[in-house]
PDB file of C-alpha atoms and ligand atoms in Angstrom:
ATOM      1  CA  MET A   3     -16.194  -4.529  14.200  1.00  0.00           C
ATOM      2  CA  LYS A   4     -13.833  -2.497  16.347  1.00  0.00           C
ATOM      3  CA  ASN A   5     -11.065  -5.111  16.250  1.00  0.00           C
ATOM      4  CA  LEU A   6     -10.868  -5.152  12.427  1.00  0.00           C
ATOM      5  CA  GLU A   7      -8.869  -2.876  10.111  1.00  0.00           C
ATOM      6  CA  ILE A   8      -9.574  -3.543   6.417  1.00  0.00           C
ATOM      7  CA  VAL A   9      -6.585  -2.083   4.599  1.00  0.00           C
ATOM      8  CA  LYS A  10      -7.802  -0.126   1.563  1.00  0.00           C
ATOM      9  CA  HIS A  11      -5.436   0.515  -1.345  1.00  0.00           C
ATOM     10  CA  PRO A  12      -5.649   0.058  -5.123  1.00  0.00           C
ATOM     11  CA  LEU A  13      -2.587  -2.198  -4.964  1.00  0.00           C
ATOM     12  CA  ILE A  14      -4.449  -4.437  -2.491  1.00  0.00           C
ATOM     13  CA  ASP A  15      -7.556  -4.535  -4.732  1.00  0.00           C
ATOM     14  CA  HIS A  16      -5.387  -5.627  -7.644  1.00  0.00           C
ATOM     15  CA  LYS A  17      -3.228  -8.163  -5.829  1.00  0.00           C
ATOM     16  CA  ILE A  18      -6.047  -9.711  -3.770  1.00  0.00           C
ATOM     17  CA  SER A  19      -8.035 -10.170  -6.995  1.00  0.00           C
ATOM     18  CA  MET A  20      -5.045 -11.867  -8.616  1.00  0.00           C
ATOM     19  CA  ILE A  21      -4.535 -14.181  -5.636  1.00  0.00           C
ATOM     20  CA  ARG A  22      -8.220 -15.195  -5.566  1.00  0.00           C
ATOM     21  CA  LYS A  23      -8.159 -16.349  -9.198  1.00  0.00           C
ATOM     22  CA  LYS A  24      -8.055 -20.125  -9.419  1.00  0.00           C
ATOM     23  CA  GLU A  25      -5.724 -19.928 -12.443  1.00  0.00           C
ATOM     24  CA  THR A  26      -2.988 -18.235 -10.379  1.00  0.00           C
ATOM     25  CA  GLY A  27      -0.169 -20.767 -10.010  1.00  0.00           C
ATOM     26  CA  ASN A  28       1.979 -21.514  -6.949  1.00  0.00           C
ATOM     27  CA  LYS A  29       4.889 -19.250  -7.851  1.00  0.00           C
ATOM     28  CA  GLU A  30       2.745 -16.203  -8.502  1.00  0.00           C
ATOM     29  CA  PHE A  31       0.576 -17.038  -5.462  1.00  0.00           C
ATOM     30  CA  ARG A  32       3.654 -17.057  -3.196  1.00  0.00           C
ATOM     31  CA  GLU A  33       4.858 -13.724  -4.652  1.00  0.00           C
ATOM     32  CA  LEU A  34       1.441 -12.153  -4.078  1.00  0.00           C
ATOM     33  CA  VAL A  35       1.300 -13.406  -0.486  1.00  0.00           C
ATOM     34  CA  HIS A  36       4.714 -11.846   0.103  1.00  0.00           C
ATOM     35  CA  GLU A  37       3.713  -8.497  -1.449  1.00  0.00           C
ATOM     36  CA  LEU A  38       0.349  -8.333   0.290  1.00  0.00           C
ATOM     37  CA  ALA A  39       1.991  -9.087   3.630  1.00  0.00           C
ATOM     38  CA  SER A  40       4.333  -6.081   3.092  1.00  0.00           C
ATOM     39  CA  ILE A  41       1.416  -3.721   2.322  1.00  0.00           C
ATOM     40  CA  ILE A  42      -0.554  -4.937   5.373  1.00  0.00           C
ATOM     41  CA  CYS A  43       2.556  -4.427   7.472  1.00  0.00           C
ATOM     42  CA  TYR A  44       2.683  -0.758   6.451  1.00  0.00           C
ATOM     43  CA  GLU A  45      -0.750  -0.259   7.985  1.00  0.00           C
ATOM     44  CA  ALA A  46      -0.048  -2.363  11.065  1.00  0.00           C
ATOM     45  CA  THR A  47       2.972  -0.193  11.862  1.00  0.00           C
ATOM     46  CA  ARG A  48       1.328   3.171  11.282  1.00  0.00           C
ATOM     47  CA  GLU A  49       1.279   3.960  15.038  1.00  0.00           C
ATOM     48  CA  THR A  50       4.665   2.415  15.810  1.00  0.00           C
ATOM     49  CA  PRO A  51       6.732   4.756  18.039  1.00  0.00           C
ATOM     50  CA  THR A  52       9.939   6.305  16.737  1.00  0.00           C
ATOM     51  CA  GLN A  53      12.828   7.877  18.607  1.00  0.00           C
ATOM     52  CA  ALA A  54      14.597  11.078  17.540  1.00  0.00           C
ATOM     53  CA  GLN A  55      18.339  10.831  17.108  1.00  0.00           C
ATOM     54  CA  ALA A  56      20.917  13.275  15.784  1.00  0.00           C
ATOM     55  CA  ILE A  57      22.242  12.354  12.343  1.00  0.00           C
ATOM     56  CA  GLN A  58      24.501  14.003   9.806  1.00  0.00           C
ATOM     57  CA  THR A  59      23.479  14.122   6.172  1.00  0.00           C
ATOM     58  CA  PRO A  60      26.158  14.874   3.569  1.00  0.00           C
ATOM     59  CA  VAL A  61      24.813  18.449   3.705  1.00  0.00           C
ATOM     60  CA  GLU A  62      24.276  19.314   7.403  1.00  0.00           C
ATOM     61  CA  ASP A  63      23.322  18.100  10.876  1.00  0.00           C
ATOM     62  CA  SER A  64      19.760  16.852  11.118  1.00  0.00           C
ATOM     63  CA  THR A  65      17.407  14.665  13.142  1.00  0.00           C
ATOM     64  CA  GLY A  66      16.494  11.123  12.219  1.00  0.00           C
ATOM     65  CA  TYR A  67      13.476   9.202  13.535  1.00  0.00           C
ATOM     66  CA  PHE A  68      14.140   5.531  14.163  1.00  0.00           C
ATOM     67  CA  ILE A  69      11.728   2.702  15.008  1.00  0.00           C
ATOM     68  CA  ALA A  70      11.665   2.332  18.795  1.00  0.00           C
ATOM     69  CA  GLN A  71       9.869  -0.977  19.025  1.00  0.00           C
ATOM     70  CA  LYS A  72      11.122  -4.553  18.998  1.00  0.00           C
ATOM     71  CA  PHE A  73       9.098  -7.030  16.962  1.00  0.00           C
ATOM     72  CA  ALA A  74       8.464 -10.750  16.804  1.00  0.00           C
ATOM     73  CA  VAL A  75       6.846 -12.255  13.733  1.00  0.00           C
ATOM     74  CA  VAL A  76       5.013 -15.497  14.401  1.00  0.00           C
ATOM     75  CA  PRO A  77       3.543 -17.444  11.491  1.00  0.00           C
ATOM     76  CA  ILE A  78       0.910 -20.126  12.038  1.00  0.00           C
ATOM     77  CA  LEU A  79       2.278 -23.123  10.147  1.00  0.00           C
ATOM     78  CA  ARG A  80       2.101 -23.785   7.370  1.00  0.00           C
ATOM     79  CA  ALA A  81       0.472 -21.002   5.402  1.00  0.00           C
ATOM     80  CA  GLY A  82       1.688 -18.182   7.664  1.00  0.00           C
ATOM     81  CA  VAL A  83       5.252 -18.885   6.603  1.00  0.00           C
ATOM     82  CA  GLY A  84       4.435 -17.368   3.191  1.00  0.00           C
ATOM     83  CA  MET A  85       3.936 -13.944   4.841  1.00  0.00           C
ATOM     84  CA  VAL A  86       7.089 -13.820   6.958  1.00  0.00           C
ATOM     85  CA  ASP A  87       9.648 -12.508   4.434  1.00  0.00           C
ATOM     86  CA  GLY A  88       7.270  -9.742   3.335  1.00  0.00           C
ATOM     87  CA  ILE A  89       7.368  -8.422   6.905  1.00  0.00           C
ATOM     88  CA  VAL A  90      10.860  -9.111   8.241  1.00  0.00           C
ATOM     89  CA  LYS A  91      12.454  -7.325   5.312  1.00  0.00           C
ATOM     90  CA  PHE A  92      11.373  -4.099   7.089  1.00  0.00           C
ATOM     91  CA  PHE A  93      12.666  -5.281  10.484  1.00  0.00           C
ATOM     92  CA  PRO A  94      15.832  -7.346  10.017  1.00  0.00           C
ATOM     93  CA  ALA A  95      16.253  -7.527  13.840  1.00  0.00           C
ATOM     94  CA  ALA A  96      12.815  -9.059  14.351  1.00  0.00           C
ATOM     95  CA  LYS A  97      12.771 -12.468  15.906  1.00  0.00           C
ATOM     96  CA  ILE A  98      10.646 -15.200  14.352  1.00  0.00           C
ATOM     97  CA  GLY A  99       8.617 -17.733  16.330  1.00  0.00           C
ATOM     98  CA  HIS A 100       6.549 -20.622  14.971  1.00  0.00           C
ATOM     99  CA  ILE A 101       3.210 -22.085  16.008  1.00  0.00           C
ATOM    100  CA  GLY A 102       2.202 -25.286  14.245  1.00  0.00           C
ATOM    101  CA  LEU A 103      -1.575 -25.820  13.990  1.00  0.00           C
ATOM    102  CA  TYR A 104      -3.767 -27.629  11.503  1.00  0.00           C
ATOM    103  CA  ARG A 105      -7.537 -27.684  11.271  1.00  0.00           C
ATOM    104  CA  ASP A 106      -9.087 -31.073  11.875  1.00  0.00           C
ATOM    105  CA  PRO A 107     -11.193 -31.415   8.659  1.00  0.00           C
ATOM    106  CA  SER A 108     -14.209 -32.939  10.456  1.00  0.00           C
ATOM    107  CA  THR A 109     -14.427 -30.659  13.504  1.00  0.00           C
ATOM    108  CA  LEU A 110     -12.574 -27.605  12.069  1.00  0.00           C
ATOM    109  CA  ASN A 111     -10.884 -27.344  15.475  1.00  0.00           C
ATOM    110  CA  PRO A 112      -7.184 -26.466  15.537  1.00  0.00           C
ATOM    111  CA  VAL A 113      -4.729 -29.225  16.467  1.00  0.00           C
ATOM    112  CA  LYS A 114      -1.399 -28.087  17.917  1.00  0.00           C
ATOM    113  CA  TYR A 115       1.784 -29.843  16.775  1.00  0.00           C
ATOM    114  CA  TYR A 116       4.659 -27.350  17.277  1.00  0.00           C
ATOM    115  CA  VAL A 117       5.515 -24.233  19.307  1.00  0.00           C
ATOM    116  CA  LYS A 118       8.833 -22.391  19.370  1.00  0.00           C
ATOM    117  CA  LEU A 119       8.853 -18.735  20.431  1.00  0.00           C
ATOM    118  CA  PRO A 120      11.513 -16.083  21.215  1.00  0.00           C
ATOM    119  CA  SER A 121      12.320 -16.135  24.951  1.00  0.00           C
ATOM    120  CA  ASP A 122      11.942 -12.343  25.190  1.00  0.00           C
ATOM    121  CA  ILE A 123       8.545 -12.261  23.508  1.00  0.00           C
ATOM    122  CA  ASN A 124       7.136 -10.225  26.424  1.00  0.00           C
ATOM    123  CA  GLU A 125       9.353  -7.276  25.336  1.00  0.00           C
ATOM    124  CA  ARG A 126       8.226  -7.390  21.689  1.00  0.00           C
ATOM    125  CA  GLU A 127       5.159  -6.444  19.701  1.00  0.00           C
ATOM    126  CA  VAL A 128       4.011  -9.685  18.086  1.00  0.00           C
ATOM    127  CA  PHE A 129       2.719  -9.916  14.545  1.00  0.00           C
ATOM    128  CA  LEU A 130       0.808 -13.204  14.341  1.00  0.00           C
ATOM    129  CA  VAL A 131       0.591 -13.953  10.637  1.00  0.00           C
ATOM    130  CA  ASP A 132      -1.680 -16.298   8.708  1.00  0.00           C
ATOM    131  CA  PRO A 133      -3.318 -15.612   5.335  1.00  0.00           C
ATOM    132  CA  MET A 134      -6.750 -16.883   6.480  1.00  0.00           C
ATOM    133  CA  VAL A 135      -8.980 -16.130   9.461  1.00  0.00           C
ATOM    134  CA  ALA A 136     -11.957 -18.432   8.867  1.00  0.00           C
ATOM    135  CA  THR A 137     -13.688 -19.828  11.995  1.00  0.00           C
ATOM    136  CA  GLY A 138     -11.000 -17.969  13.971  1.00  0.00           C
ATOM    137  CA  GLY A 139     -10.134 -21.174  15.845  1.00  0.00           C
ATOM    138  CA  SER A 140      -6.488 -21.242  14.733  1.00  0.00           C
ATOM    139  CA  ALA A 141      -5.870 -17.569  15.486  1.00  0.00           C
ATOM    140  CA  ILE A 142      -7.526 -17.864  18.920  1.00  0.00           C
ATOM    141  CA  GLU A 143      -5.481 -20.939  19.838  1.00  0.00           C
ATOM    142  CA  ALA A 144      -2.288 -19.170  18.641  1.00  0.00           C
ATOM    143  CA  ILE A 145      -3.143 -16.006  20.655  1.00  0.00           C
ATOM    144  CA  ASN A 146      -3.751 -18.201  23.733  1.00  0.00           C
ATOM    145  CA  ILE A 147      -0.313 -19.779  23.235  1.00  0.00           C
ATOM    146  CA  LEU A 148       1.346 -16.379  22.753  1.00  0.00           C
ATOM    147  CA  LYS A 149      -0.264 -14.938  25.890  1.00  0.00           C
ATOM    148  CA  GLU A 150       0.654 -18.051  27.930  1.00  0.00           C
ATOM    149  CA  ASN A 151       4.240 -17.390  26.859  1.00  0.00           C
ATOM    150  CA  GLY A 152       4.148 -13.758  27.993  1.00  0.00           C
ATOM    151  CA  ALA A 153       3.214 -11.810  24.842  1.00  0.00           C
ATOM    152  CA  GLN A 154       1.473  -8.585  25.795  1.00  0.00           C
ATOM    153  CA  LYS A 155       0.987  -6.722  22.531  1.00  0.00           C
ATOM    154  CA  ILE A 156      -0.371  -8.814  19.644  1.00  0.00           C
ATOM    155  CA  LYS A 157      -1.664  -7.928  16.184  1.00  0.00           C
ATOM    156  CA  VAL A 158      -3.036 -10.450  13.666  1.00  0.00           C
ATOM    157  CA  LEU A 159      -2.021  -9.829  10.059  1.00  0.00           C
ATOM    158  CA  CYS A 160      -4.008 -11.768   7.486  1.00  0.00           C
ATOM    159  CA  LEU A 161      -5.061 -11.573   3.862  1.00  0.00           C
ATOM    160  CA  VAL A 162      -8.670 -12.777   3.982  1.00  0.00           C
ATOM    161  CA  SER A 163     -10.995 -12.733   7.007  1.00  0.00           C
ATOM    162  CA  CYS A 164     -14.725 -13.283   7.484  1.00  0.00           C
ATOM    163  CA  PRO A 165     -17.293 -12.266  10.116  1.00  0.00           C
ATOM    164  CA  GLU A 166     -17.357 -15.579  12.049  1.00  0.00           C
ATOM    165  CA  GLY A 167     -13.635 -15.512  12.863  1.00  0.00           C
ATOM    166  CA  VAL A 168     -13.303 -11.783  13.463  1.00  0.00           C
ATOM    167  CA  GLU A 169     -16.295 -11.731  15.852  1.00  0.00           C
ATOM    168  CA  LYS A 170     -15.023 -14.747  17.798  1.00  0.00           C
ATOM    169  CA  ILE A 171     -11.520 -13.271  18.156  1.00  0.00           C
ATOM    170  CA  GLY A 172     -13.053  -9.973  19.239  1.00  0.00           C
ATOM    171  CA  LYS A 173     -15.082 -11.663  22.001  1.00  0.00           C
ATOM    172  CA  LEU A 174     -12.201 -13.753  23.375  1.00  0.00           C
ATOM    173  CA  HIS A 175      -9.313 -11.346  22.733  1.00  0.00           C
ATOM    174  CA  PRO A 176     -10.677  -7.801  22.480  1.00  0.00           C
ATOM    175  CA  ASP A 177      -7.122  -6.399  22.909  1.00  0.00           C
ATOM    176  CA  VAL A 178      -5.954  -7.973  19.614  1.00  0.00           C
ATOM    177  CA  LYS A 179      -6.475  -5.976  16.414  1.00  0.00           C
ATOM    178  CA  ILE A 180      -6.789  -7.764  13.063  1.00  0.00           C
ATOM    179  CA  TYR A 181      -5.381  -6.233   9.867  1.00  0.00           C
ATOM    180  CA  THR A 182      -6.751  -7.771   6.684  1.00  0.00           C
ATOM    181  CA  ALA A 183      -6.546  -7.151   2.940  1.00  0.00           C
ATOM    182  CA  ALA A 184     -10.119  -8.414   2.372  1.00  0.00           C
ATOM    183  CA  HIS A 185     -13.108  -9.179   4.595  1.00  0.00           C
ATOM    184  CA  ASP A 186     -15.547 -11.607   2.951  1.00  0.00           C
ATOM    185  CA  GLU A 187     -19.025 -10.918   4.346  1.00  0.00           C
ATOM    186  CA  LYS A 188     -20.518 -14.131   2.897  1.00  0.00           C
ATOM    187  CA  GLY A 189     -18.638 -16.081   5.560  1.00  0.00           C
ATOM    188  CA  LEU A 190     -17.939 -19.809   5.454  1.00  0.00           C
ATOM    189  CA  ASN A 191     -19.221 -22.676   3.296  1.00  0.00           C
ATOM    190  CA  SER A 192     -20.162 -26.097   4.698  1.00  0.00           C
ATOM    191  CA  LYS A 193     -16.489 -27.210   4.606  1.00  0.00           C
ATOM    192  CA  GLY A 194     -15.316 -24.167   6.571  1.00  0.00           C
ATOM    193  CA  TYR A 195     -13.785 -22.364   3.562  1.00  0.00           C
ATOM    194  CA  ILE A 196     -14.202 -18.592   3.233  1.00  0.00           C
ATOM    195  CA  VAL A 197     -16.559 -17.546   0.390  1.00  0.00           C
ATOM    196  CA  PRO A 198     -15.375 -16.407  -2.108  1.00  0.00           C
ATOM    197  CA  GLY A 199     -11.985 -16.558  -0.360  1.00  0.00           C
ATOM    198  CA  LEU A 200      -9.029 -17.992  -2.234  1.00  0.00           C
ATOM    199  CA  GLY A 201      -9.271 -21.691  -1.438  1.00  0.00           C
ATOM    200  CA  ASP A 202      -6.715 -23.529   0.726  1.00  0.00           C
ATOM    201  CA  ALA A 203      -3.915 -21.048   1.314  1.00  0.00           C
ATOM    202  CA  GLY A 204      -1.354 -23.634   2.487  1.00  0.00           C
ATOM    203  CA  ASP A 205      -1.924 -25.884  -0.509  1.00  0.00           C
ATOM    204  CA  ARG A 206      -1.689 -22.983  -2.945  1.00  0.00           C
ATOM    205  CA  ILE A 207       1.554 -21.656  -1.376  1.00  0.00           C
ATOM    206  CA  PHE A 208       3.269 -25.031  -1.165  1.00  0.00           C
ATOM    207  CA  GLY A 209       1.720 -26.732  -4.233  1.00  0.00           C
ATOM    208  CA  THR A 210       0.294 -29.635  -2.240  1.00  0.00           C
ATOM    209  CA  GLN A 211      -3.212 -29.719  -3.791  1.00  0.00           C
TER     210      GLN A 211
HETATM  211  C1  PRP B  11      -5.589 -22.787   7.381  1.00  0.00           C
HETATM  212  C2  PRP B  11      -5.115 -21.375   7.509  1.00  0.00           C
HETATM  213  C3  PRP B  11      -5.340 -21.053   8.970  1.00  0.00           C
HETATM  214  C4  PRP B  11      -6.600 -21.841   9.252  1.00  0.00           C
HETATM  215  C5  PRP B  11      -7.750 -20.889   9.299  1.00  0.00           C
HETATM  216  O1  PRP B  11      -4.610 -23.622   7.836  1.00  0.00           O
HETATM  217  O2  PRP B  11      -3.805 -21.151   7.093  1.00  0.00           O
HETATM  218  O3  PRP B  11      -4.290 -21.449   9.779  1.00  0.00           O
HETATM  219  O4  PRP B  11      -6.743 -22.805   8.209  1.00  0.00           O
HETATM  220  O5  PRP B  11      -8.917 -21.552   9.624  1.00  0.00           O
HETATM  221  P1  PRP B  11      -9.691 -21.263  11.011  1.00  0.00           P
HETATM  222  O6  PRP B  11      -9.773 -19.787  11.155  1.00  0.00           O
HETATM  223  O7  PRP B  11     -11.002 -21.948  10.807  1.00  0.00           O
HETATM  224  O8  PRP B  11      -8.909 -21.911  12.125  1.00  0.00           O
HETATM  225  P2  PRP B  11      -4.710 -25.227   7.738  1.00  0.00           P
HETATM  226  O9  PRP B  11      -5.334 -25.775   8.984  1.00  0.00           O
HETATM  227  O10 PRP B  11      -5.405 -25.598   6.439  1.00  0.00           O
HETATM  228  O11 PRP B  11      -3.218 -25.721   7.739  1.00  0.00           O
HETATM  229  P3  PRP B  11      -2.047 -25.454   6.695  1.00  0.00           P
HETATM  230  O12 PRP B  11      -1.628 -24.028   6.835  1.00  0.00           O
HETATM  231  O13 PRP B  11      -0.998 -26.404   7.154  1.00  0.00           O
HETATM  232  O14 PRP B  11      -2.551 -25.762   5.322  1.00  0.00           O
HETATM  233  N1  URA B  12      -8.155 -22.188   5.523  1.00  0.00           N
HETATM  234  C1  URA B  12      -7.845 -21.883   4.243  1.00  0.00           C
HETATM  235  O1  URA B  12      -6.708 -22.102   3.806  1.00  0.00           O
HETATM  236  N2  URA B  12      -8.806 -21.360   3.481  1.00  0.00           N
HETATM  237  C2  URA B  12     -10.026 -21.080   3.932  1.00  0.00           C
HETATM  238  O2  URA B  12     -10.903 -20.555   3.164  1.00  0.00           O
HETATM  239  C3  URA B  12     -10.354 -21.399   5.262  1.00  0.00           C
HETATM  240  C4  URA B  12      -9.368 -21.926   6.049  1.00  0.00           C
END
């Protein structure tokens, strides 16, 4: 799958295993979502351009290399909110948009209830964040909304993906790369949950089970 980057790191193996465990409580779950989002962000910014600028260290003149890219971080509500702080800590000037979608439990289709995006989103690289890419319906709807609003460069950052969602996103939005901490080849169960996955990410972040 050309559109998928599975981020490999021992820290990811450890933290994704912790987050999958059903005994992991809401507080620890939230902390793990935050930490995993930061590690994924490292990989998603590997090719980010930098600009050389003269600096002075306490010892001598030197050259610094500074990020030359503006970012927007857009969580899909609710669960995506858990990833935002793990990313914006690297880019304090990033703007944050919100796209509110929930999956209709009977059809699994996304239902839109809120959209608020930065007005200059066309000048920014957009990190669309959501812990789960399951059927891919929510991510596809969010990418449609981002593109309708002018976004030109979009990456999806998630924690767990599966073949159904990744393939569907690749067909409809081949320009959008997906960065994930884990890709679960078993796919979806009859209720549309990723197997083995981690359950309902929003409920586990916000304690609403
Ligand atoms: C979950 C998850 C994704 C979506 C993924 O959200 O956070 O947004 O499902 O499923 P999909 O790929 O099949 O669309 P949910 O609809 O449960 O809403 P919530 O974040 O408010 O809990
Ligand atoms: N949404 C979740 O929160 N978990 C899944 O496994 C699938 C969709």
